[in-house]
Coordinates of C-alpha atoms in Angstrom, one line a residue:
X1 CA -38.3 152.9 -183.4
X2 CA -39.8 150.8 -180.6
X3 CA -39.8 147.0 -181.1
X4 CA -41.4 144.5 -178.8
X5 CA -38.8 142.2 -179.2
X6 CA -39.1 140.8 -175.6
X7 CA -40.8 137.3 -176.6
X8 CA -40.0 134.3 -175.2
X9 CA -35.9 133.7 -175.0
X10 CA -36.2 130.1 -175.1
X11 CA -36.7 129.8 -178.8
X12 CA -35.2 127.6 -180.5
X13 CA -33.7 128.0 -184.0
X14 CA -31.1 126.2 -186.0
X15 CA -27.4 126.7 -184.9
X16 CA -26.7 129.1 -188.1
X17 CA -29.3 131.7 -186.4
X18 CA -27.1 132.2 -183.4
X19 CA -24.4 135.5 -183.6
X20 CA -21.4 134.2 -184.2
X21 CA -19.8 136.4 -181.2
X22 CA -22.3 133.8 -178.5
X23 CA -20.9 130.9 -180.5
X24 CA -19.0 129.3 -178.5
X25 CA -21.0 130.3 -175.3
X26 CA -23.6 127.9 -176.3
X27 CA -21.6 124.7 -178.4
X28 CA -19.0 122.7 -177.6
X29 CA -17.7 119.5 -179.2
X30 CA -16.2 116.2 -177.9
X31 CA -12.9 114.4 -178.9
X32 CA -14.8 112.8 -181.7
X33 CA -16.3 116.1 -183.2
X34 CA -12.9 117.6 -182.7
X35 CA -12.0 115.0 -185.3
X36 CA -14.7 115.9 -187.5
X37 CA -13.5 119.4 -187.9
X38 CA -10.0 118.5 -188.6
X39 CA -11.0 116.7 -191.2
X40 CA -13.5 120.0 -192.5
X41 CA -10.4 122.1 -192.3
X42 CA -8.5 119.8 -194.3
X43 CA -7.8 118.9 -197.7
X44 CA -10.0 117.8 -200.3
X45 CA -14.2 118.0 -200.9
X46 CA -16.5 116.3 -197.9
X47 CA -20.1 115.7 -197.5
X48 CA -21.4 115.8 -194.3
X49 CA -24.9 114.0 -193.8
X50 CA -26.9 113.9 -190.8
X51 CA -30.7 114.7 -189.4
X52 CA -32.5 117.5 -188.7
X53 CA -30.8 118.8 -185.6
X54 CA -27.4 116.7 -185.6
X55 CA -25.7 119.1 -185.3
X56 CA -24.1 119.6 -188.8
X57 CA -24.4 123.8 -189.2
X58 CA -22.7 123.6 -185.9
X59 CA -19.7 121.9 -187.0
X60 CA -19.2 123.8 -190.1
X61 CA -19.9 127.2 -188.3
X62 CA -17.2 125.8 -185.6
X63 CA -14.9 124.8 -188.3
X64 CA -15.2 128.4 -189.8
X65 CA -14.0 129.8 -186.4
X66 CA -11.2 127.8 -186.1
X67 CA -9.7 128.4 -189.4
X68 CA -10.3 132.4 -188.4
X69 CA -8.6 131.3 -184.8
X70 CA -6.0 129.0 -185.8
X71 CA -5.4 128.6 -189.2
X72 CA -5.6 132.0 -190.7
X73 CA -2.6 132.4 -192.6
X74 CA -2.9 129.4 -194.8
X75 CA -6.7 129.2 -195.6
X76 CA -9.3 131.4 -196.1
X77 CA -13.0 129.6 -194.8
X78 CA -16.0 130.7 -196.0
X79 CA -19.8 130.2 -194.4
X80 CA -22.4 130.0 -196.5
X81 CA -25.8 128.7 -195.8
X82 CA -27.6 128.4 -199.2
X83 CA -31.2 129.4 -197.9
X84 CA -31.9 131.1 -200.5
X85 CA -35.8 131.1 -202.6
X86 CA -33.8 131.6 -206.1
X87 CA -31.6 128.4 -205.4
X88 CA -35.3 126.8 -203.6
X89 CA -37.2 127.6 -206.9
X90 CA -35.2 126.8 -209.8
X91 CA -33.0 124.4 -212.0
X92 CA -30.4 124.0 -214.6
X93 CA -28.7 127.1 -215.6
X94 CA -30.6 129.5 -213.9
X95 CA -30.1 128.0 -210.6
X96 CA -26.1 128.2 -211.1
X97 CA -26.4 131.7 -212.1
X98 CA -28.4 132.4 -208.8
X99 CA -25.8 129.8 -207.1
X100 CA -22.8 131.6 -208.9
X101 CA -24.0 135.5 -207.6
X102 CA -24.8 134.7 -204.1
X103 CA -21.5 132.4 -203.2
X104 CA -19.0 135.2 -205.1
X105 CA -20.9 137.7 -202.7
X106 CA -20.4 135.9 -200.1
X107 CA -16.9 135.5 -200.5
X108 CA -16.5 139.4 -201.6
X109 CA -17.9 140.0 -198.0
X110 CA -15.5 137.8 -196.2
X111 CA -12.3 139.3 -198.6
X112 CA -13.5 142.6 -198.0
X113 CA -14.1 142.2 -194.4
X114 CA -10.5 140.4 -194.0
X115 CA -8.3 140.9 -196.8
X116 CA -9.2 144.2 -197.8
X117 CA -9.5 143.1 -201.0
X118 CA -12.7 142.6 -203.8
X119 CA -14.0 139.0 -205.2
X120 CA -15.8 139.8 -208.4
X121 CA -19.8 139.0 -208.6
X122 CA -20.3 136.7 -211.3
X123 CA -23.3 134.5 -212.5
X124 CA -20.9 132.0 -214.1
X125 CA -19.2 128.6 -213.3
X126 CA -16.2 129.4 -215.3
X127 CA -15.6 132.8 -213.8
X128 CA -16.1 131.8 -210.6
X129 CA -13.5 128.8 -210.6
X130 CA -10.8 130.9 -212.2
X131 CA -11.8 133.9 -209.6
X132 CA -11.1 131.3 -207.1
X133 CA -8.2 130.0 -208.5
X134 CA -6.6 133.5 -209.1
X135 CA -7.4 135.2 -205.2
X136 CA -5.7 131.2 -204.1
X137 CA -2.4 131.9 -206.1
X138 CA -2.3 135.3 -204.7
X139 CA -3.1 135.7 -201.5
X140 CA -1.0 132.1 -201.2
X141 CA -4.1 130.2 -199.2
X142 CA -6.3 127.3 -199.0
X143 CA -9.7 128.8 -199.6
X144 CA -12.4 126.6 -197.9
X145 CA -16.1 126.6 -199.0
X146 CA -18.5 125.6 -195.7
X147 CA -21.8 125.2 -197.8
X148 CA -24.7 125.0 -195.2
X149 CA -28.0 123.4 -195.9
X150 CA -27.2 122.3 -199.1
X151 CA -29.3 119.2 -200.0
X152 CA -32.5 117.4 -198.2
X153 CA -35.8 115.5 -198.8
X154 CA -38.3 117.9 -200.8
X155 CA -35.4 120.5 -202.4
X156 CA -34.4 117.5 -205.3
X157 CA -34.8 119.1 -208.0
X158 CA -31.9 120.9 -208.2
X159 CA -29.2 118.6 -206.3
X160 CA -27.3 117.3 -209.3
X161 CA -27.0 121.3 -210.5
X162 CA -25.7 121.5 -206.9
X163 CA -23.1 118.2 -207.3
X164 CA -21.8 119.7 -210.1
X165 CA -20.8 122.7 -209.4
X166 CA -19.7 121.2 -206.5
X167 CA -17.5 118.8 -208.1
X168 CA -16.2 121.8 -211.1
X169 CA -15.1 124.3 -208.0
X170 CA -13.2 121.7 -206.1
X171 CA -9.5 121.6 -206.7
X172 CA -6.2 121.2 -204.9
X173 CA -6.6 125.4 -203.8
X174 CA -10.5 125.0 -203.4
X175 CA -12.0 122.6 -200.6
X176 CA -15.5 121.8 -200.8
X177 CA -17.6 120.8 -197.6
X178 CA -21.4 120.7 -197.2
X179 CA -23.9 119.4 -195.1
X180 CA -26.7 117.2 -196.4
X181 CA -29.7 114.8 -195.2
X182 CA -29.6 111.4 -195.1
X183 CA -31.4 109.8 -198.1
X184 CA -30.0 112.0 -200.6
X185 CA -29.8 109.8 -204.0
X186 CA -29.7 112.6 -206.5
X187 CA -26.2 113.3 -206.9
X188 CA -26.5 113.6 -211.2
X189 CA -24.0 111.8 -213.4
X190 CA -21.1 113.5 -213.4
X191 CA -20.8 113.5 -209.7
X192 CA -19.7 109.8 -207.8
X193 CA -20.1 109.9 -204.5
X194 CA -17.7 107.2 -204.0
X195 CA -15.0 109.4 -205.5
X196 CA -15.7 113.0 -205.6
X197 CA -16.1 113.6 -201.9
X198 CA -15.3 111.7 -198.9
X199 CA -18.9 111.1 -196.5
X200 CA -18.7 111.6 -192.8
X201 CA -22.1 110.4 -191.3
X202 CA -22.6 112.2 -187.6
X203 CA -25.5 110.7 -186.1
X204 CA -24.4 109.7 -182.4
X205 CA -24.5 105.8 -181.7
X206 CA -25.4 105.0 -178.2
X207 CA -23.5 101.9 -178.7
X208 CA -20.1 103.5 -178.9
X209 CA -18.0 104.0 -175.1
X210 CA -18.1 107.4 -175.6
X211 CA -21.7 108.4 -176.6
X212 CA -23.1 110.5 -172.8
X213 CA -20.1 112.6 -173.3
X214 CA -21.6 115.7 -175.4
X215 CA -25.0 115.1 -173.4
X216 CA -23.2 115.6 -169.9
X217 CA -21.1 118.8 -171.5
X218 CA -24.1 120.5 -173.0
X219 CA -26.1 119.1 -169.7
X220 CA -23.4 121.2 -167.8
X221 CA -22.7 124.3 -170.1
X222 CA -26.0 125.5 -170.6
X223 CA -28.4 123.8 -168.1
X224 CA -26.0 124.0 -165.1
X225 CA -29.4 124.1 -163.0
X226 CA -30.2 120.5 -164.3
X227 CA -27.1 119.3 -164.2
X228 CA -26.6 120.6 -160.3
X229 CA -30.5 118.5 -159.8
X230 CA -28.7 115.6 -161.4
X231 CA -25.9 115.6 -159.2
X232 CA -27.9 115.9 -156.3
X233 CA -30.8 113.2 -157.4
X234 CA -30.6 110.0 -155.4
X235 CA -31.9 107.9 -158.7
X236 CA -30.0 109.3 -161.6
X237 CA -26.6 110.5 -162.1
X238 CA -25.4 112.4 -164.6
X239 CA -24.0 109.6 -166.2
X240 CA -27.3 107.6 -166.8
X241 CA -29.1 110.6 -167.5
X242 CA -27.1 111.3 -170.2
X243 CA -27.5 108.0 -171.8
X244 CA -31.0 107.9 -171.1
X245 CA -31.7 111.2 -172.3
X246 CA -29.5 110.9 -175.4
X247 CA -30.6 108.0 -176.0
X248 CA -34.4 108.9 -176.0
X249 CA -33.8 111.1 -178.5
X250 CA -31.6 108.9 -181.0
X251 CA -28.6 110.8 -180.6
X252 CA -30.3 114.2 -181.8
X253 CA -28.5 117.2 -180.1
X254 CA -31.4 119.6 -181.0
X255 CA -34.0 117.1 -179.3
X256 CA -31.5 117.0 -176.6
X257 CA -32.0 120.4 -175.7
X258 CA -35.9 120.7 -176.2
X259 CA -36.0 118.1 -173.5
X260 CA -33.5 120.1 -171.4
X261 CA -35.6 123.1 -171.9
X262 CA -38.5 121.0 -170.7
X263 CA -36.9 119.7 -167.4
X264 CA -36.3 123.5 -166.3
X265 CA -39.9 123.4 -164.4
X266 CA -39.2 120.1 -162.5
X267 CA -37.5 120.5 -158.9
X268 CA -35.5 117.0 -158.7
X269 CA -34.6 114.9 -161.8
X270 CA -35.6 111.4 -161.4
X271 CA -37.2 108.5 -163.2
X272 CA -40.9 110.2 -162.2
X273 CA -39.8 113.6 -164.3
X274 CA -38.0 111.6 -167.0
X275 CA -41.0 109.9 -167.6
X276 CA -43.0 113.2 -167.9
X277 CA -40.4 114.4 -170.3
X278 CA -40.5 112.3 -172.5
X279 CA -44.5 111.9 -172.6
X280 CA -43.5 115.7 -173.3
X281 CA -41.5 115.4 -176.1
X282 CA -43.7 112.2 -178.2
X283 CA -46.9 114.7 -177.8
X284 CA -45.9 118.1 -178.4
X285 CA -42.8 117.1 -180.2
X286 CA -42.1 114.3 -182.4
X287 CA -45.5 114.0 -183.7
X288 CA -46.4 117.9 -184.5
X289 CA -42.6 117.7 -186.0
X290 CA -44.2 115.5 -188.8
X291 CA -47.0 118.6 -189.0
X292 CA -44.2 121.1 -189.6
X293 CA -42.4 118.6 -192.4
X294 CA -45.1 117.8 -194.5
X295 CA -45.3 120.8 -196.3
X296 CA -42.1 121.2 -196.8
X297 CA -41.4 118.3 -198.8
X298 CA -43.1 119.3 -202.1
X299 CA -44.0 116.0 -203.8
X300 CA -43.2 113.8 -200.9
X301 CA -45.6 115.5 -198.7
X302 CA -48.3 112.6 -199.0
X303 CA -46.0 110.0 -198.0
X304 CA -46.4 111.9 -194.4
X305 CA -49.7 110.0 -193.2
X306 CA -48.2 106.9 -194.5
X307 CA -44.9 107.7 -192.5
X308 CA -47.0 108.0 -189.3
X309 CA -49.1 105.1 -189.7
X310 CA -45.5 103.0 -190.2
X311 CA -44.2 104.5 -187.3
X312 CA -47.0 104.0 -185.1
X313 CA -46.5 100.0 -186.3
X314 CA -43.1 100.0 -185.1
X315 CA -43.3 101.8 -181.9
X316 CA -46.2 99.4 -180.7
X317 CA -45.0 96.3 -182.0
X318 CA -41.0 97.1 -180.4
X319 CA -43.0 97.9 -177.3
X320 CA -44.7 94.7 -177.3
X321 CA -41.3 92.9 -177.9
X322 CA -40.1 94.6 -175.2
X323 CA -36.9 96.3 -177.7
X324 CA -35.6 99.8 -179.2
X325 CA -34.2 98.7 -182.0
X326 CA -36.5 97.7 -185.3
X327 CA -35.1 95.5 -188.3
X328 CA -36.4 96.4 -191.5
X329 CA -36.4 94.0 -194.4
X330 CA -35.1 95.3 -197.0
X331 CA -37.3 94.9 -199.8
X332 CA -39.5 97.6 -197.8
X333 CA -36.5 100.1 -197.7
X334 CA -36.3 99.5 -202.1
X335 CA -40.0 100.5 -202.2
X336 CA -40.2 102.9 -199.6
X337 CA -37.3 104.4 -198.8
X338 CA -38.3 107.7 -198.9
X339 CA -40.9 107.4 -195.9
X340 CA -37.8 106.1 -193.9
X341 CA -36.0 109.0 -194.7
X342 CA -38.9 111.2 -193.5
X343 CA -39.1 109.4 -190.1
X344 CA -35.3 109.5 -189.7
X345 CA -35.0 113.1 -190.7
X346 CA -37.9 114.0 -188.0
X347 CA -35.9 111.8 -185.3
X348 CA -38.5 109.2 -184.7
X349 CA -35.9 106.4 -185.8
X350 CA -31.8 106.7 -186.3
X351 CA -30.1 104.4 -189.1
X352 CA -27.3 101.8 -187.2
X353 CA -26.6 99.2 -189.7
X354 CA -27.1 98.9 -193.6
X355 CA -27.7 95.5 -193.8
X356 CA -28.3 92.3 -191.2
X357 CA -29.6 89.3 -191.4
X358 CA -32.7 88.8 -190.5
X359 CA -33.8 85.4 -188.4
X360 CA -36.7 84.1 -191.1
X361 CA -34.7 84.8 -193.9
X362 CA -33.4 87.8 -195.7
X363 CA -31.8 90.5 -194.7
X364 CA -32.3 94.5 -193.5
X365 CA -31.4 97.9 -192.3
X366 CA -31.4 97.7 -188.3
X367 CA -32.7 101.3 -186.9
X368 CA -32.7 102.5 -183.3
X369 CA -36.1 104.0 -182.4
X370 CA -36.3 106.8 -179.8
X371 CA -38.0 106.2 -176.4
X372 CA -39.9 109.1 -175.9
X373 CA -42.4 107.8 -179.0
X374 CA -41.6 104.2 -177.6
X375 CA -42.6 105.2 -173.5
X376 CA -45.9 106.2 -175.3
X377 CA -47.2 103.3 -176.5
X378 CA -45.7 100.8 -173.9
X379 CA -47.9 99.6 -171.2
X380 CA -47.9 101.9 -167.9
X381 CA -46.2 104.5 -169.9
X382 CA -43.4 105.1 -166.8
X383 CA -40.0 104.7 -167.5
X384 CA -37.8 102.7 -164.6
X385 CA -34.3 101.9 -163.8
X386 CA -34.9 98.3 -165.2
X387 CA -36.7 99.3 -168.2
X388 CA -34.4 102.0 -169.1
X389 CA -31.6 99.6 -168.7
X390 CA -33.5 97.0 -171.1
X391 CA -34.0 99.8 -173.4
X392 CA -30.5 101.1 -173.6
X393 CA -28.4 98.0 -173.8
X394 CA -28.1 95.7 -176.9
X395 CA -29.8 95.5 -180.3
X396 CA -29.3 91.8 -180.9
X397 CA -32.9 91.0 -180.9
X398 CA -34.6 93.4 -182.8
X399 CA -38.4 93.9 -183.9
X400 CA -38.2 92.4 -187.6
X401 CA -40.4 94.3 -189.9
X402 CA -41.2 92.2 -193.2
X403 CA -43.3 93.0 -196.4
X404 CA -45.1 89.9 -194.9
X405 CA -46.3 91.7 -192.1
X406 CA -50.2 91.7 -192.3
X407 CA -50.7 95.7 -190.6
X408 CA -48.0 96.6 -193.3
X409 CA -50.1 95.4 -196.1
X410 CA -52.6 97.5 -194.5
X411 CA -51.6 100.8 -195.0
X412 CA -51.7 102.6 -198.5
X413 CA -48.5 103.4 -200.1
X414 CA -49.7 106.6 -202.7
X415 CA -47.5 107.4 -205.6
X416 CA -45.7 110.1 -205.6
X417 CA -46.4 113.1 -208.4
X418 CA -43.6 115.6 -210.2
X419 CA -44.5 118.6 -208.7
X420 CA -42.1 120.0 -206.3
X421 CA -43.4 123.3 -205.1
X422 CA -43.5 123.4 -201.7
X423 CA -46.9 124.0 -200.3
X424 CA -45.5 125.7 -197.1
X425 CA -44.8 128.5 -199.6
X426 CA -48.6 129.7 -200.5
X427 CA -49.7 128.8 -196.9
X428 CA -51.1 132.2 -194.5
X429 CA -48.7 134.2 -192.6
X430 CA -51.2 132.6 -189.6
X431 CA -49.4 129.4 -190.0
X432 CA -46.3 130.9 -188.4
X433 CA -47.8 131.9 -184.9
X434 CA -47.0 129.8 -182.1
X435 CA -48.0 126.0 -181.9
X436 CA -46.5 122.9 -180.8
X437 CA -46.0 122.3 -184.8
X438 CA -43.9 125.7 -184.5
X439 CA -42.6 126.4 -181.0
X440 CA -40.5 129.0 -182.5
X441 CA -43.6 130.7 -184.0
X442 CA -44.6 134.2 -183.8
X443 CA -46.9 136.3 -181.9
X444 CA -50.7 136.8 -182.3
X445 CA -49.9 140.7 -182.4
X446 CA -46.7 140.1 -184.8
X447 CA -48.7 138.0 -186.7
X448 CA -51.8 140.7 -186.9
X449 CA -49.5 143.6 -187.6
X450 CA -47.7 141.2 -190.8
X451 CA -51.7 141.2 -192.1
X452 CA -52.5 144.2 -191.9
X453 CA -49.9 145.3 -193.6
X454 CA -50.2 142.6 -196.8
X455 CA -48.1 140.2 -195.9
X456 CA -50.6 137.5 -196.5
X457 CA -48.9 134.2 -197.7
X458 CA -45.3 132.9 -196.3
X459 CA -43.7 133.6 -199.8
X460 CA -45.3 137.2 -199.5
X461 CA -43.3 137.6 -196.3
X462 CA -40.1 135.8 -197.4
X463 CA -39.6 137.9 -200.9
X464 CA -40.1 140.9 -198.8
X465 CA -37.3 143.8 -198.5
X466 CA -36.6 144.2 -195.0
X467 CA -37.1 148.1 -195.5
X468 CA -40.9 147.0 -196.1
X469 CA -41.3 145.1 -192.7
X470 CA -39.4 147.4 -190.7
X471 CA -42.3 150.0 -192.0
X472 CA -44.5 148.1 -189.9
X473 CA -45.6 150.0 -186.4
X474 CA -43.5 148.5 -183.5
X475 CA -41.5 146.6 -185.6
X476 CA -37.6 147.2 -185.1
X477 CA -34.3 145.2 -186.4
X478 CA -34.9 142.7 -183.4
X479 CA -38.4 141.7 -184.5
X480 CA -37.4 141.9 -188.3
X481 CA -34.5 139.2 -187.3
X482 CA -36.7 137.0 -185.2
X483 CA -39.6 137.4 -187.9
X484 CA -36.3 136.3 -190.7
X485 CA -35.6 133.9 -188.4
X486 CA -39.1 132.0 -187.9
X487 CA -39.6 132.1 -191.9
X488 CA -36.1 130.3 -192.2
X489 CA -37.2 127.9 -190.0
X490 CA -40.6 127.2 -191.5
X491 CA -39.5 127.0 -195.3
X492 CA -36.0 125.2 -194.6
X493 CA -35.8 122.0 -192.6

C-alpha cells in the first residue's frame, strides 16, 4: 500500500516512541545517570519523579537494555508504559482488572519472546502476584517491573488504585520502578511514600560541578554540526554553551534538544543566535506548551490562565531584580500548589530547595526559572557574556514572592471542580495538525483523509483498531505509527 510517510524527520516524540534497535544511537547518560540506573536495576520498589521531558522514559528504557545486555541471567526487566484509555478512564476495581490484563500481557510477550515460556493473562491482583512469584522461583530470577508514565497532574483519580498494586506486587523476587511527575500527593492510605519506595528526583541542578556534561554529549552525539560551530565560535565554547543552554531550559533534556533543533539554521553560534534561540523557544515553545497542557489536565485545566498570569509576574519582576531564581512563600505553595506544579511540569520554573528563609520573614520553596521566558521580558531582550554570567551564577538573592504581593492579589484563583475527564478527549481530530501548540502534529492531508473517513473526535481516533486506519487511502504502517504516535503525545503528557 503506498504511505506518504515522508513528513518532516525532525519530530519530536517522547523517548518511549523511538525503536528500541536506534536506542542508544540517540541517548546517552553521564556518570550520575549511570548511577540512577544502577539503582533501577537493583533491589527493592523506586519512584522516579521528574518533568515533562527529564528524561525519565529514557532511563527506564536504558535500564531495560542493560538488564537484557548485562544482567540477563539473574533478572528478567520488563517495559511497560501504561498509556492505556482503560487505565486513563477508570477506578477502583475495574481499573486493576484493566491494570492486571495489560501488565500480564506484557510480560507474556517478553517470556515468550525470551524464555520461551507463557505468563498467564489474568484480571486479578492475587493471580498476578502469585504468577509472578511462581515464573521468580522457577526460572531462578529477579523480575523487574519498569512502569512508564505511571502518575501525573490531571490522571489522579486512579493513583492510589495504582500505589497499591504497586505496593501488593512488590516483594523480595519482584522490583517495582516507575516514573512519576512532580506534585504527585495521591498516593492512598495503604501506600507511605516514605517507606514503600525509595524517591529519586532527576531534575538537573545547574548548581552542581557537573551539570554541562550531558548538554556537551548530546550537543556532540546528535548535533555534531552545532557542536563543530561551537568549537569554532570565537564567543562561546562548548563549555559555556552548555551551561547557558542547559541552563535556559532548567535542566530539561527535551527542551535541550528543541533548541538544538532550532540552532541547525544559524551559521556560527554566538551570543547574537543564542539570543534568537531563546526568543525562539519562550514564543513558539514554552508558552503554546501551556496550550497543549490545559486540556489534558481534566479538572485542573482552569488553573492554566491563572498559571500564566503567575508566571508572567515572576519572569518580569526576576527581570527587574536582575535574578533567575524566584523564592516563593510558602503559604502560596499550601493554596496553590497545583499551579506550581503545572508551570514546573511545562518547564517554565525547576524546584531547587523545599524550604528557605525568606529575608521579611517566613520561609519558601526557591525555584530556578528558565531564561528563554526570562530574555523575553528583560529590557533589550539580548543575551551577553555579562548577563549570561549574572544569570547563571548564584541564587542567594532571589525574587521573593509573598501572599502580600499586591499583582498577586490580583489575579483570580478559581476552584477547582470533580470532574476529571479530560477535555483533549472529545476535541476534533483538527486539533492534531501541525501548530506551535503541537510541533509534532499531523498533516492537513492526514488530517483530511482521518475525516473523511469518521474519525472525528481524538477519542474516535484513539479507540480505533488499527485495521480501520490502515483502510484509509495512502495510509500504510508508517503513517498508522506516526498517526499512534501524535495521539500518544496529545492525550499523555
Amino acid at each position: 500500500m503506498p504511505d506518504d510517510s515522508t513528513e518532516d524527520s525532525g519530530l519530536l516524540l517522547a523517548a518511549e516512541e523511538c525503536p528500541l534497535e536506534d536506542f542508544e544511537k540517540y541517548h546517552s547518560f553521564t556518570k550520575y545517570e549511570r548511577s540512577i540506573i544502577q539503582r533501577l536495576t537493583a533491589h527493592g520498589p523506586v519512584l522516579l519523579r521528574g518533568g515533562r521531558g527529564s528524561g525519565k522514559s529514557a532511563l527506564l528504557i536504558e535500564s531495560y537494555l542493560e538488564i537484557r545486555r548485562e544482567f540477563r541471567d539473574s533478572i528478567v526487566p520488563v517495559y511497560i508504559s501504561l498509556r492505556h484509555l482503560p487505565l486513563l478512564r477508570t477506578e477502583g476495581d475495574e481499573y486493576s482488572a484493566n491494570f492486571c490484563r495489560i501488565l500480564s500481557r506484557e510480560i507474556n510477550k517478553e517470556f515468550r519472546r525470551f524464555y520461551n515460556k507463557s505468563f498467564p493473562i489474568t484480571r486479578d491482583v492475587g493471580a498476578l502476584l502469585e504468577a509472578l512469584e511462581a515464573n521468580a522461583r522457577e526460572l531462578r530470577r529477579r523480575i523487574v517491573l519498569l512502569f512508564d508514565d505511571a502518575a501525573h497532574i490531571g490522571r489522579e483519580r486512579p493513583l492510589e488504585d495504582f500505589f497499591d498494586i504497586f505496593r501488593t506486587i512488590s516483594t523480595s523476587r519482584i522490583s517495582c520502578k516507575a516514573s512519576i511527575y512532580p506534585g504527585v500527593t495521591k498516593f492512598g492510605v495503604r501506600f507511605d511514600v516514605f517507606n514503600d519506595a525509595t524517591v529519586i528526583d532527576i531534575s538537573r541542578d545547574e548548581r552542581k560541578e557537573n551539570f554541562p556534561e550531558i548538554f556537551i554529549e548530546i550537543t556532540r552525539q546528535r548535533f555534531p554540526d552545532i557542536s563543530s560551530r561551537i568549537r569554532a565560535s570565537r564567543s562561546v565554547g562548548e563549555t559555556s554553551f552548555a551551561t547557558i543552554m542547559g541552563r535556559a531550559v532548567t535542566g530539561n533534556l527535551r527542551s535541550f534538544v528543541f533548541a538544538c533543533n532550532a540552532m541547525r539554521e544559524f551559521p556560527s553560534v554566538g551570543y547574537p543566535e543564542l539570543t534568537k534561540t531563546l526568543l525562539e523557544l519562550s514564543s513558539n515553545y514554552f508558552w503554546p506548551l501551556l496550550e497543549e497542557v490545559a486540556p489534558k489536565l481534566g479538572s485542573y485545566e482552569v488553573l492554566v490562565e491563572p498559571a500564566q498570569e503567575i508566571a508572567q509576574l515572576i519572569f518580569s519582576s526576576c527581570a527587574k531584580k536582575g535574578v533567575s531564581y524566584c523564592l516563593v512563600h510558602r503559604e502560596i505553595m499550601q493554596r496553590q500548589s497545583k499551579i506550581y506544579e503545572i508551570l514546573e511540569y511545562a518547564g517554565f520554573i525547576s524546584k531547587r530547595e523545599a524550604s528557605r528563609a525568606m529575608k521579611s520573614g517566613g520561609r519558601g520553596v526557591v525555584f530556578s526559572v528558565n531564561l528563554c521566558n526570562l530574555l523575553e521580558v528583560t529590557t533589550g531582550r539580548r543575551l551577553t557574556s555579562e548577563l549570561a554570567t549574572q544569570w547563571t551564577e548564584g541564587t542567594d538573592d532571589p525574587y521573593e514572592l509573598h501572599v502580600s504581593n499586591p499583582d498577586y492579589a490580583k489575579i483570580q484563583i478559581p476552584t477547582t471542580g470533580t470532574d476529571y475527564t479530560l477535555s483533549i478527549l472529545n476535541k476534533p481530530v483538527s486539533t492534531l495538525a501541525r501548530s506551535n501548540a503541537y510541533p509534532y502534529g499531523l498533516t492537513e492531508d492526514k488530517i483530511s483523509r482521518l475525516e473523511e473517513a469518521g474519525f472525528k473526535t481524538i477519542i474516535s481516533l484513539a479507540e480505533a483498531e488499527d485495521d480501520e486506519i490502515l483502510r484509509i487511502h495512502m495510509i500504510g504502517p508508517q503513517s498508522l505509527k506516526r498517526i499512534r504516535d501524535v495521539v500518544f503525545q496529545a492525550i499523555w503528557m
